[in-house]
Short mmCIF file of C-alpha atoms and ligand atoms in Angstrom, two decimals:
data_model
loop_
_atom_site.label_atom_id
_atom_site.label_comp_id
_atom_site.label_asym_id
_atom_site.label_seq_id
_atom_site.Cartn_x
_atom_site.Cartn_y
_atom_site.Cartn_z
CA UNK A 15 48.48 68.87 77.17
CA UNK A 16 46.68 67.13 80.55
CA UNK A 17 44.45 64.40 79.40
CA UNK A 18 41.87 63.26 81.44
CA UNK A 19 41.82 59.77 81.51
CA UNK A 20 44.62 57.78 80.07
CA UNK A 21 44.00 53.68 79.37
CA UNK A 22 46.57 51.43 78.96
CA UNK A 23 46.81 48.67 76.62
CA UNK A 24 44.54 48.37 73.03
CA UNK A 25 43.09 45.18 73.80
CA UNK A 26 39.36 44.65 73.69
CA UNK A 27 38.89 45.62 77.68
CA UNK A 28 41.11 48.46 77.20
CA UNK A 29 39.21 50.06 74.26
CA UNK A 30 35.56 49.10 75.44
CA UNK A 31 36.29 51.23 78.21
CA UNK A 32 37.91 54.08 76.23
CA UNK A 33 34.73 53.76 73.42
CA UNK A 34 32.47 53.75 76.52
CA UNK A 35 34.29 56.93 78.73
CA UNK A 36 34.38 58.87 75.10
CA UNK A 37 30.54 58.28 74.30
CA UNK A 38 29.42 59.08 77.62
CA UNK A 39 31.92 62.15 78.45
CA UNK A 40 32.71 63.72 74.97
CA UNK A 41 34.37 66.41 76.74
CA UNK A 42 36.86 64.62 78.54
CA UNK A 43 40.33 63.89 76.82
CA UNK A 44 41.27 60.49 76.35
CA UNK A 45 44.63 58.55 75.48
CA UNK A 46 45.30 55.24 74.93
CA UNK A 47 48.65 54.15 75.25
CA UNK A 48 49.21 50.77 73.18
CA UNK A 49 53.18 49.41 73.31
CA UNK A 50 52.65 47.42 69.79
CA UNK A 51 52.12 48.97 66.31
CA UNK A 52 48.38 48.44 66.39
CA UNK A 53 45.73 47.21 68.34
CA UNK A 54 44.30 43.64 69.75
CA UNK A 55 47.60 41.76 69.23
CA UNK A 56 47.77 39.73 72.11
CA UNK A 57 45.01 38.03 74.00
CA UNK A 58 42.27 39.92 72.23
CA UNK A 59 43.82 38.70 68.45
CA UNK A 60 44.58 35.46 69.89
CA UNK A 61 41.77 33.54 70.94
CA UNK A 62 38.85 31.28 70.41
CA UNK A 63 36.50 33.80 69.14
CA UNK A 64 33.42 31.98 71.54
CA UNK A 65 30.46 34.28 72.08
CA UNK A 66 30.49 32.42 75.52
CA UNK A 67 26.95 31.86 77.20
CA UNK A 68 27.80 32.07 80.47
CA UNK A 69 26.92 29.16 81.75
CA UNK A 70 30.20 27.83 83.62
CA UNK A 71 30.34 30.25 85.79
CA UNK A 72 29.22 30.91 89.53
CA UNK A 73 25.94 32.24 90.15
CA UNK A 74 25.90 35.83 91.44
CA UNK A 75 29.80 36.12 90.48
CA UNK A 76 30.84 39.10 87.84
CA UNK A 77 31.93 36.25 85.67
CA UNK A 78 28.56 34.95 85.18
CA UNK A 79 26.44 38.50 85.31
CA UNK A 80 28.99 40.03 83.19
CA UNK A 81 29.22 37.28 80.79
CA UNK A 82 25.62 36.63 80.76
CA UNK A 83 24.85 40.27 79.60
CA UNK A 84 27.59 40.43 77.57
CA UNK A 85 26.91 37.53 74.97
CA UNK A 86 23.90 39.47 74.38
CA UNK A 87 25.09 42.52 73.79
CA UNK A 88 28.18 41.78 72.02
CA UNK A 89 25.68 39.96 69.40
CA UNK A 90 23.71 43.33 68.89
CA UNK A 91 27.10 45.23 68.62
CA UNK A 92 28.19 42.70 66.00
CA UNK A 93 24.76 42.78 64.15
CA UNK A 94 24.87 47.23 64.68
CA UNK A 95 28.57 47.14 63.45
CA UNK A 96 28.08 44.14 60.55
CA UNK A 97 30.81 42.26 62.22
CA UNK A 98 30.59 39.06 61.17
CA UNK A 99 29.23 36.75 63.89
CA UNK A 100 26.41 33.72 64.30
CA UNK A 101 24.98 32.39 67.26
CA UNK A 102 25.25 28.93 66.19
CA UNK A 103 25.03 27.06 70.11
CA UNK A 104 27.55 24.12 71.40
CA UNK A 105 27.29 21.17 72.61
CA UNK A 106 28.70 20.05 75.85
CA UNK A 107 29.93 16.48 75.69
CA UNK A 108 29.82 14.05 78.16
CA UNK A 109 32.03 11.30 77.60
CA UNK A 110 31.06 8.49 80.34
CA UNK A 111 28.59 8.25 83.35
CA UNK A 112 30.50 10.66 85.78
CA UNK A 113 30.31 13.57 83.28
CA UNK A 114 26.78 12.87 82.55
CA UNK A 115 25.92 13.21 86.19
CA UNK A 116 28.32 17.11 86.05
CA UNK A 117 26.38 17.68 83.25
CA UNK A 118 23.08 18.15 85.28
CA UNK A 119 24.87 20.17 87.96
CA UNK A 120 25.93 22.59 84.89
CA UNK A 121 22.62 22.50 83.42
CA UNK A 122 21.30 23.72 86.75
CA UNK A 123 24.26 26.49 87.01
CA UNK A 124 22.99 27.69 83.64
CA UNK A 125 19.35 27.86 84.53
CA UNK A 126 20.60 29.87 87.92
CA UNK A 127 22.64 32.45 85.46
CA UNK A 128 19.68 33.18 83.77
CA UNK A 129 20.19 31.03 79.98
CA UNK A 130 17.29 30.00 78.60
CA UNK A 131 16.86 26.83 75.60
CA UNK A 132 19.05 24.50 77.88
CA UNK A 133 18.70 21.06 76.76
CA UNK A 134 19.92 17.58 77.95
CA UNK A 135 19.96 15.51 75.06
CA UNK A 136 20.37 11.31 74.77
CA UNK A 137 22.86 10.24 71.85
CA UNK A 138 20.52 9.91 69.15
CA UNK A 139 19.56 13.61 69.59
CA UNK A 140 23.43 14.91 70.16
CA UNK A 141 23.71 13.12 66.54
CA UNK A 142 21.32 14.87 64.93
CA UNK A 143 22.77 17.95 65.48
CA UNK A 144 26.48 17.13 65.41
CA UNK A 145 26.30 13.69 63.54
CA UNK A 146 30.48 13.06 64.27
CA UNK A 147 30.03 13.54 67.92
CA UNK A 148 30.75 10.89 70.37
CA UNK A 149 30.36 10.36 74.07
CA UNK A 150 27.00 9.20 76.27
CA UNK A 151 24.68 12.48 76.54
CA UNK A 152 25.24 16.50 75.73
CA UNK A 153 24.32 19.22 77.10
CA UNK A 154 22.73 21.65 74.50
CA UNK A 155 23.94 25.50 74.89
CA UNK A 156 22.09 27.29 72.35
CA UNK A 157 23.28 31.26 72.80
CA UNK A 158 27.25 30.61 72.59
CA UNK A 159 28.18 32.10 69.63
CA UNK A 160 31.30 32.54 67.28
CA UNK A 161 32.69 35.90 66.69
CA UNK A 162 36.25 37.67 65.40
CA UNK A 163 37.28 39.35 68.61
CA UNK A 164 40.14 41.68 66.48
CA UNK A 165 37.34 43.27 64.22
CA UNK A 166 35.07 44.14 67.14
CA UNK A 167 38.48 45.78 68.64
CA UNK A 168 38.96 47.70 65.50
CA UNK A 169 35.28 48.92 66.12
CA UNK A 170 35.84 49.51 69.44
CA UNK A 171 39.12 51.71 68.33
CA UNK A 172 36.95 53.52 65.53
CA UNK A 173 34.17 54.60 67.53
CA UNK A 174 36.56 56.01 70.25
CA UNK A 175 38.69 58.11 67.67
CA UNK A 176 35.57 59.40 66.43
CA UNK A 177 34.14 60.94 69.49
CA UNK A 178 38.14 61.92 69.99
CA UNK A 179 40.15 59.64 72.19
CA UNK A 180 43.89 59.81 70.96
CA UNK A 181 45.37 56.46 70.38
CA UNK A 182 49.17 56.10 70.22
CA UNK A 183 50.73 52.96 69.59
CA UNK A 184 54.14 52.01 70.18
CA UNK A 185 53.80 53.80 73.29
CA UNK A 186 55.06 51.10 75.40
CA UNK A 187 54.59 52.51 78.93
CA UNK A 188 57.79 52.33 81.18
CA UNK A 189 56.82 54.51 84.79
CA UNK A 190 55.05 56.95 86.34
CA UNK A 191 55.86 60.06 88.02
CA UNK A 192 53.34 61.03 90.66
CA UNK A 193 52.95 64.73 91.64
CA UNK A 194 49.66 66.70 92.91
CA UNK A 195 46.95 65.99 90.79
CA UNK A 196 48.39 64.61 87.84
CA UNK A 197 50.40 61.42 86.51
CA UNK A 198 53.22 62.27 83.94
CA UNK A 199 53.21 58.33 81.88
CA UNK A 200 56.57 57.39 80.57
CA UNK A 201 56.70 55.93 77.19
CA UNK A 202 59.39 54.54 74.91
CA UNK A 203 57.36 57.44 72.69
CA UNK A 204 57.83 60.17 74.70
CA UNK A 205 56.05 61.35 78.43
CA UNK A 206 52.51 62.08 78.89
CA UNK A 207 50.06 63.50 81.03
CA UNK A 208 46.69 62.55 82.44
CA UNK A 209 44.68 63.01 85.69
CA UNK A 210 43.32 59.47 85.87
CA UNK A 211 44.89 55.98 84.58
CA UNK A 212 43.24 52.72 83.51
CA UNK A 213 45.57 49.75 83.61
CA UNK A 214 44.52 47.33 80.93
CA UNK A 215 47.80 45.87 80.36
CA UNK A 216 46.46 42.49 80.14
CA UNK A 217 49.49 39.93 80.99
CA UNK A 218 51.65 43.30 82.29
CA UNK A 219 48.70 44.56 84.35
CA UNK A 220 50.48 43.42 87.23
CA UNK A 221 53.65 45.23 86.49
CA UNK A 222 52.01 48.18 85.44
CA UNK A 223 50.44 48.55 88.71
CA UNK A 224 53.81 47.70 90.70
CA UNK A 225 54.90 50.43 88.34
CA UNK A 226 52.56 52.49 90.01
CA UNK A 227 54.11 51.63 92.99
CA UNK A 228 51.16 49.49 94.07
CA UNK A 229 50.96 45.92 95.46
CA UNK A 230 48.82 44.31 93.02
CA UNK A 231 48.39 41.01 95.66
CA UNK A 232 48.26 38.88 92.93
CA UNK A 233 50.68 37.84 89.76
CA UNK A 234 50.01 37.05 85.96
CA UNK A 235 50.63 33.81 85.30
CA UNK A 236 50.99 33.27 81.64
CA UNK A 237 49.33 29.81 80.32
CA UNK A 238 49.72 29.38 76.52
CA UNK A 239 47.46 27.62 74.54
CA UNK A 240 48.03 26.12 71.41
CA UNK A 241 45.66 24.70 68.50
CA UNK A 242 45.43 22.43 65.70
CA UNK A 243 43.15 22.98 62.43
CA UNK A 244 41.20 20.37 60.90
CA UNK A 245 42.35 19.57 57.18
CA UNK A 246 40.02 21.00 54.98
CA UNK A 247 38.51 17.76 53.52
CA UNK A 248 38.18 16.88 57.17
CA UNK A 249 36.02 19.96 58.15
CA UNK A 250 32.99 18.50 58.24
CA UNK A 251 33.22 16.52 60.91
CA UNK A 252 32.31 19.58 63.10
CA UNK A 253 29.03 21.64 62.13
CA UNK A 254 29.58 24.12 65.21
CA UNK A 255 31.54 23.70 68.88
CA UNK A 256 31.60 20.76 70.69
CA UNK A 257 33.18 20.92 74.68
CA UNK A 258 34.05 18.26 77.17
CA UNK A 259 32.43 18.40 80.29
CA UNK A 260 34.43 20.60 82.28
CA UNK A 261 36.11 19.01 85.12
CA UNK A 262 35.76 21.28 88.56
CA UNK A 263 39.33 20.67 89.69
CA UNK A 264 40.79 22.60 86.86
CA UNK A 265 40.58 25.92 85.67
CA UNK A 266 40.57 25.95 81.67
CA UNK A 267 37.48 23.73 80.15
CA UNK A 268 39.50 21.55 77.79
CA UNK A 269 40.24 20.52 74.40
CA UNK A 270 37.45 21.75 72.21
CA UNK A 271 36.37 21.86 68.99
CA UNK A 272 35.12 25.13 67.30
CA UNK A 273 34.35 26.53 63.91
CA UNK A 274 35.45 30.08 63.53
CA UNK A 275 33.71 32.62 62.06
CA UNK A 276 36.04 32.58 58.80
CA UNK A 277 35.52 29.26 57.95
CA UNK A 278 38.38 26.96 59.33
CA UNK A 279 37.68 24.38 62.21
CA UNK A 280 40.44 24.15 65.20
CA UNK A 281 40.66 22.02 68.26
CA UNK A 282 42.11 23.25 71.28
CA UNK A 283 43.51 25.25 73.28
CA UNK A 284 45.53 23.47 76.10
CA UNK A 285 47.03 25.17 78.69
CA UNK A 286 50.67 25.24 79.46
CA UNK A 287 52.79 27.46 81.90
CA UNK A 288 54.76 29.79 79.09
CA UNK A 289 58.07 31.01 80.14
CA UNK A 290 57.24 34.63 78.66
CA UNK A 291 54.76 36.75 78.70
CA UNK A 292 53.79 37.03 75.72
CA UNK A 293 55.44 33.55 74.65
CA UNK A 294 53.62 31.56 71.28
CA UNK A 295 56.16 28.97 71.28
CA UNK A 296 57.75 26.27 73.39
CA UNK A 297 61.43 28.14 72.24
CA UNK A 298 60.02 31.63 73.85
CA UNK A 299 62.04 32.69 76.87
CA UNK A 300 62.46 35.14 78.97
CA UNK A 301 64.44 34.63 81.66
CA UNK A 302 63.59 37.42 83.97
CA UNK A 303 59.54 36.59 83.23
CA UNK A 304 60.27 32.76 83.81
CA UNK A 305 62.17 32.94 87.13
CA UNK A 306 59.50 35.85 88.12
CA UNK A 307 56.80 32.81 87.84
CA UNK A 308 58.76 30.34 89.36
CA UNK A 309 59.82 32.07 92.50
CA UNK A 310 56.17 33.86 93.33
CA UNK A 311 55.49 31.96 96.47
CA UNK A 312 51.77 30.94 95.37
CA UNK A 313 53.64 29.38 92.56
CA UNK A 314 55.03 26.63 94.16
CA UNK A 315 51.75 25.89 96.27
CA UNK A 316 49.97 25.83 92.41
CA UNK A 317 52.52 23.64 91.16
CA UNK A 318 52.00 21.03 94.42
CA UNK A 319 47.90 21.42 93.61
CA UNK A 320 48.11 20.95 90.12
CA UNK A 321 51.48 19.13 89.27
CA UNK A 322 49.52 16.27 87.39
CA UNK A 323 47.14 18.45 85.37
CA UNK A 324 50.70 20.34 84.18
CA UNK A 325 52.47 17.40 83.56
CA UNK A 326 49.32 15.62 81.47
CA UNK A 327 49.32 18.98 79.99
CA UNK A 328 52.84 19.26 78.37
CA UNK A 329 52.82 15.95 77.23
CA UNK A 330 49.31 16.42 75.38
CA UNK A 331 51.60 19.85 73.83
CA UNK A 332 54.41 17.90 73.10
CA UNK A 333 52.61 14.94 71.31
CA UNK A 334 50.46 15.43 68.71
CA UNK A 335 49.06 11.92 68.93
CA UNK A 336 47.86 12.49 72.86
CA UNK A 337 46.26 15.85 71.68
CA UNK A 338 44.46 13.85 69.04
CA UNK A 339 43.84 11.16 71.73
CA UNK A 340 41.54 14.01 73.80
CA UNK A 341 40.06 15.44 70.42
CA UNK A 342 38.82 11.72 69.89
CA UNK A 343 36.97 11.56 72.85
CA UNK A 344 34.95 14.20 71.15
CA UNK A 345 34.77 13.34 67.30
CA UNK A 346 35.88 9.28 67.42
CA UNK A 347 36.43 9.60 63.68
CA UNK A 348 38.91 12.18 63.79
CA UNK A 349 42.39 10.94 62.62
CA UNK A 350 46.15 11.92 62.86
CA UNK A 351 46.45 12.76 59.36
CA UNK A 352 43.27 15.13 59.83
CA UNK A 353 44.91 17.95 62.00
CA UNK A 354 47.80 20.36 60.96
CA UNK A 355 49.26 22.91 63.67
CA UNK A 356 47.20 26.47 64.30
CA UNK A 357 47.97 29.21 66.17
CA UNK A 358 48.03 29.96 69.97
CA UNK A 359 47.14 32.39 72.76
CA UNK A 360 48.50 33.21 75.76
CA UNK A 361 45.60 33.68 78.53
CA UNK A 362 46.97 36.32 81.72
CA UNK A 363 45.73 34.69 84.62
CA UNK A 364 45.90 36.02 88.24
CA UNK A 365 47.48 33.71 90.70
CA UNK A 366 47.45 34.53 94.25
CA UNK A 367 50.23 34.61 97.11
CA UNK A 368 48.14 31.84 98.79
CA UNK A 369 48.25 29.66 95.13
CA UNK A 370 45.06 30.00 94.64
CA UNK A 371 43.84 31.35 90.79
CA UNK A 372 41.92 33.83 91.08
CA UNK A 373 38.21 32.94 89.74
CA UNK A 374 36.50 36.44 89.02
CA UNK A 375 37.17 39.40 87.49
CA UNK A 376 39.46 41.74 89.40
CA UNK A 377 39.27 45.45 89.31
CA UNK A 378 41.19 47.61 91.90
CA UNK A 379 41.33 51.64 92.50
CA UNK A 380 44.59 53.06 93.97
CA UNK A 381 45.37 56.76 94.01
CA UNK A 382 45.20 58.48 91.05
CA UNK A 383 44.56 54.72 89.01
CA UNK A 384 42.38 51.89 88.69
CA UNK A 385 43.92 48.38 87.97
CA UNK A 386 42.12 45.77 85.78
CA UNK A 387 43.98 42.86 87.04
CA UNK A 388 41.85 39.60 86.62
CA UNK A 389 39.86 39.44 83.24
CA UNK A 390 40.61 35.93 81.56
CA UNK A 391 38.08 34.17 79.48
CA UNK A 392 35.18 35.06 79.02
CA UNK A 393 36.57 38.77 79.04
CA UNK A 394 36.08 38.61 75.11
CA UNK A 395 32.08 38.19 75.39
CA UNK A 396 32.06 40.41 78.52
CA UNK A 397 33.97 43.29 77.27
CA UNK A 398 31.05 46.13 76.65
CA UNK A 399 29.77 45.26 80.79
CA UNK A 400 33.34 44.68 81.91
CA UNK A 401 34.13 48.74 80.24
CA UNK A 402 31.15 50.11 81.77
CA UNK A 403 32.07 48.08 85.20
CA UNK A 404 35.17 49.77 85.12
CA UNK A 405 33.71 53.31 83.97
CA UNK A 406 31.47 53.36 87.06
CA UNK A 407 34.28 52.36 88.96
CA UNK A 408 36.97 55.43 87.60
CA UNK A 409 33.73 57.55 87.98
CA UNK A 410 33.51 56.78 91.87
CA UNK A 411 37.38 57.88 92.13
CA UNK A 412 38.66 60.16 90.30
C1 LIG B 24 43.95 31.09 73.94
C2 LIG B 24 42.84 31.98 74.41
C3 LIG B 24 41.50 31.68 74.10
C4 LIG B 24 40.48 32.50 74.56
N1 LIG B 24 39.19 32.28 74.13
C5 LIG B 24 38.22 33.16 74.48
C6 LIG B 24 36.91 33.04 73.93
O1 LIG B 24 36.65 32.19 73.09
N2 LIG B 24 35.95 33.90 74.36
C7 LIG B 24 36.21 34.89 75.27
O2 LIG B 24 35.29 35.63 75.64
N3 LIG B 24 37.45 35.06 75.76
C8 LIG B 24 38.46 34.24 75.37
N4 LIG B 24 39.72 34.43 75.82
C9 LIG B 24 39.99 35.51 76.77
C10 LIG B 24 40.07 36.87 76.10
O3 LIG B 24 40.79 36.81 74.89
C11 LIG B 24 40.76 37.84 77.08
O4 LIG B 24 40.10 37.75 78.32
C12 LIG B 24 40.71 39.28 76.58
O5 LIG B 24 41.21 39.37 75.27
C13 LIG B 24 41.49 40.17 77.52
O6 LIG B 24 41.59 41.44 76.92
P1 LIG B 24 42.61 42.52 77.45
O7 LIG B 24 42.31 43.78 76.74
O8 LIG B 24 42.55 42.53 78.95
O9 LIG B 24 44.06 41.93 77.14
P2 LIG B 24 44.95 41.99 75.82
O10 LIG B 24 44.18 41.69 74.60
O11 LIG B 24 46.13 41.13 76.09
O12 LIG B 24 45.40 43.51 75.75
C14 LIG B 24 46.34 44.08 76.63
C15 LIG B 24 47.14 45.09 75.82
O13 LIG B 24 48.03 45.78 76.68
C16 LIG B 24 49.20 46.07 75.95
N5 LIG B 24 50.28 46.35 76.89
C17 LIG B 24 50.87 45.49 77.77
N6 LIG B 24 51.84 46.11 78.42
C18 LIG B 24 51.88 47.40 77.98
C19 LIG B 24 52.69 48.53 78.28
N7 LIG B 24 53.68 48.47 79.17
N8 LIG B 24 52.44 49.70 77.63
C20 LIG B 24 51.44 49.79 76.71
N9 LIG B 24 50.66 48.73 76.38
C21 LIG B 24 50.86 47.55 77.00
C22 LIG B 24 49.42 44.78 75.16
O14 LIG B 24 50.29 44.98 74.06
C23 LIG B 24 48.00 44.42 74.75
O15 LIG B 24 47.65 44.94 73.49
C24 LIG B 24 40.78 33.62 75.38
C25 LIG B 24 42.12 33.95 75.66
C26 LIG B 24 43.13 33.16 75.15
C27 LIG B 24 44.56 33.57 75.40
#
């Protein structure tokens, strides 16, 4: 059989669009090709689960519209759906003078993406709504939100089964063949056939496309981040999330604290360079992955821009009492003893030939396919615009 559209990968960007091209065509045939044994088990199962607001990002950039739209939206799916979820705002730390004075610049880049309930608040007011919190002033966020990012994948996955996409998993896809018309997809499963393919391989997007035999311009970059969990008696020291200030010359926002949506409070996640893919753990290695980071040529130019970030940043993963250190600068009271190891996540981020990272979302048509090759954070809270981005976008081409 000739499907119509094939996507692959089952994480969250994947299967909005495949929900999304199956409500709004139900007589088009649609696959999924997922290489694990079920869906949302990498970046989509392993993250924050932040409803993010969308205030970080730049104004007029599909970062900021996309993310803007879709914290809304993803709140009304939740609420449709009864997926658990609460829109319980952050606070945005600032921990001396100099962040206080980024914090009005960010309260400005807020009101320019279109958030609304923005307030600066003096340290008596910070404490009344996160009584632990330390630091001179906060910026009050009050439409990020807390979410589980698997369950809304699930729904994603349910809704496109029922208006009849075909999901296959273990499907791991390993080529193409291109002839007139079609794409026969190679899978450790078995071959398949479609007319039109949606990379959403997530950290493989990039080798999917080259795959494809296109020049994706860009590589994955894998940066793991890893978490710690507040003891349980230790919990309340955090009512809801509480960020640094983000500093502008780096590109992840920093050790935070967050409660998640089942209960448990964690702090984190850093960002170090993982030597595979999908790699949880220091001991994860792969060495055709790591020596395909370390010899891109933007690599090295990243590495000379941002050797002293990655160098503070391995230490902070290597020693628990310098990732306390930068949790303390958040919640003073927090101790050693208070915080146990969590999970991590491995964020796919686009790096450049030029070493630059690239900001915004990326999605690129070639042939017969269209490439989703940027969509870190906030892709989560984004995913229903980000699927109907890349709808329009198949729509145009194929
Ligand atoms: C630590 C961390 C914290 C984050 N926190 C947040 C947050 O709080 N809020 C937020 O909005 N975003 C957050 N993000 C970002 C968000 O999780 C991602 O942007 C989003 O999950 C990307 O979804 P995806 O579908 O593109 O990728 P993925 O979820 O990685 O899905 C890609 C899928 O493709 C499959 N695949 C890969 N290769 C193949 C192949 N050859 N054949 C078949 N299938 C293949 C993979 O198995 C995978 O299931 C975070 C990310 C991380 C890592």
């Amino acid at each position: 059989m000739t499907y119509d559209i094939a996507v692959i990968g089952g994480g969250i960007v994947g299967l909005s669009f495949a929900m999304q091209a199956t409500q709004k065509f139900p007589d088009k045939r649609v696959l999924i090709l997922e290489k694990e044994s079920g869906v949302a088990r990498h970046q989509t199962g392993h993250n924050s689960g932040v409803i993010h607001s969308g205030i970080y990002y730049k104004p007029g950039s599909l970062k900021a519209q996309l993310c803007v739209e879709g914290a809304r939206v993803m709140v009304e799916f939740c609420r449709q759906h009864s997926i658990p979820h609460e829109v319980c705002g952050k606070l945005i730390v600032a921990a001396n003078a100099e962040e206080s004075a980024r914090l009005d610049e960010l309260r400005d880049r807020g009101i320019a993406n279109g958030l609304v309930g923005l307030r600066l608040l003096p340290p008596e007011e910070m404490r009344e709504i996160e009584p632990h919190v330390g630091g001179v002033r906060a910026l009050l966020v009050p439409s990020t939100g807390i979410t589980d990012y698997a369950l809304v994948t699930a729904k994603y996955a349910e809704i496109a089964q029922a208006h009849g996409a075909e999901l296959k998993t273990s499907a791991a896809v390993r080529g193409f063949q291109l002839s007139s018309g079609t794409v026969t997809i190679q899978t450790r499963t078995g071959d398949f056939v479609a007319r039109y393919v949606v990379n959403c391989a997530g950290l493989y997007s990039d080798r999917i496309a080259q795959l494809a035999g296109h020049d994706p311009e860009m590589t994955i970059i894998p940066f793991r981040g890893e978490y710690y969990d507040l003891i349980n008696s230790r919990k309340a020291l955090v009512r809801s999330l509480i960020y640094p200030t983000p500093d502008p010359r780096y590109p992840f926002l920093g050790v935070h604290f967050t409660r998640r949506i089942h209960g448990n409070v964690d702090a984190g996640p850093n960002a170090v360079l993982a030597f595979r893919r999908e790699g949880y753990k220091w001991s994860d290695f792969d060495l055709g992955e790591a020596l395909g980071t370390l010899t891109y040529p933007g690599f090295h130019k990243l590495a000379r821009s941002q050797w002293k970030y990655s160098i503070s940043e391995i230490h902070r993963s290597l020693s628990k009492k310098e990732f306390v250190r930068s949790c303390q600068k958040l919640v003073p009271e927090v101790r050693y003893e208070d915080m146990q190891p969590g999970g991590s996540g491995v964020r796919a981020q686009a790096l450049g030939p030029d070493g630059s990272l690239v900001d915004d979302f990326r999605f690129v048509p070639r042939d017969r396919f269209l490439h989703v090759l940027n969509v870190p954070s906030p892709a989560a809270t984004a995913s229903l615009p980000i699927g109907r981005e890349i709808l329009q976008m198949a729509e145009a081409h194929w």
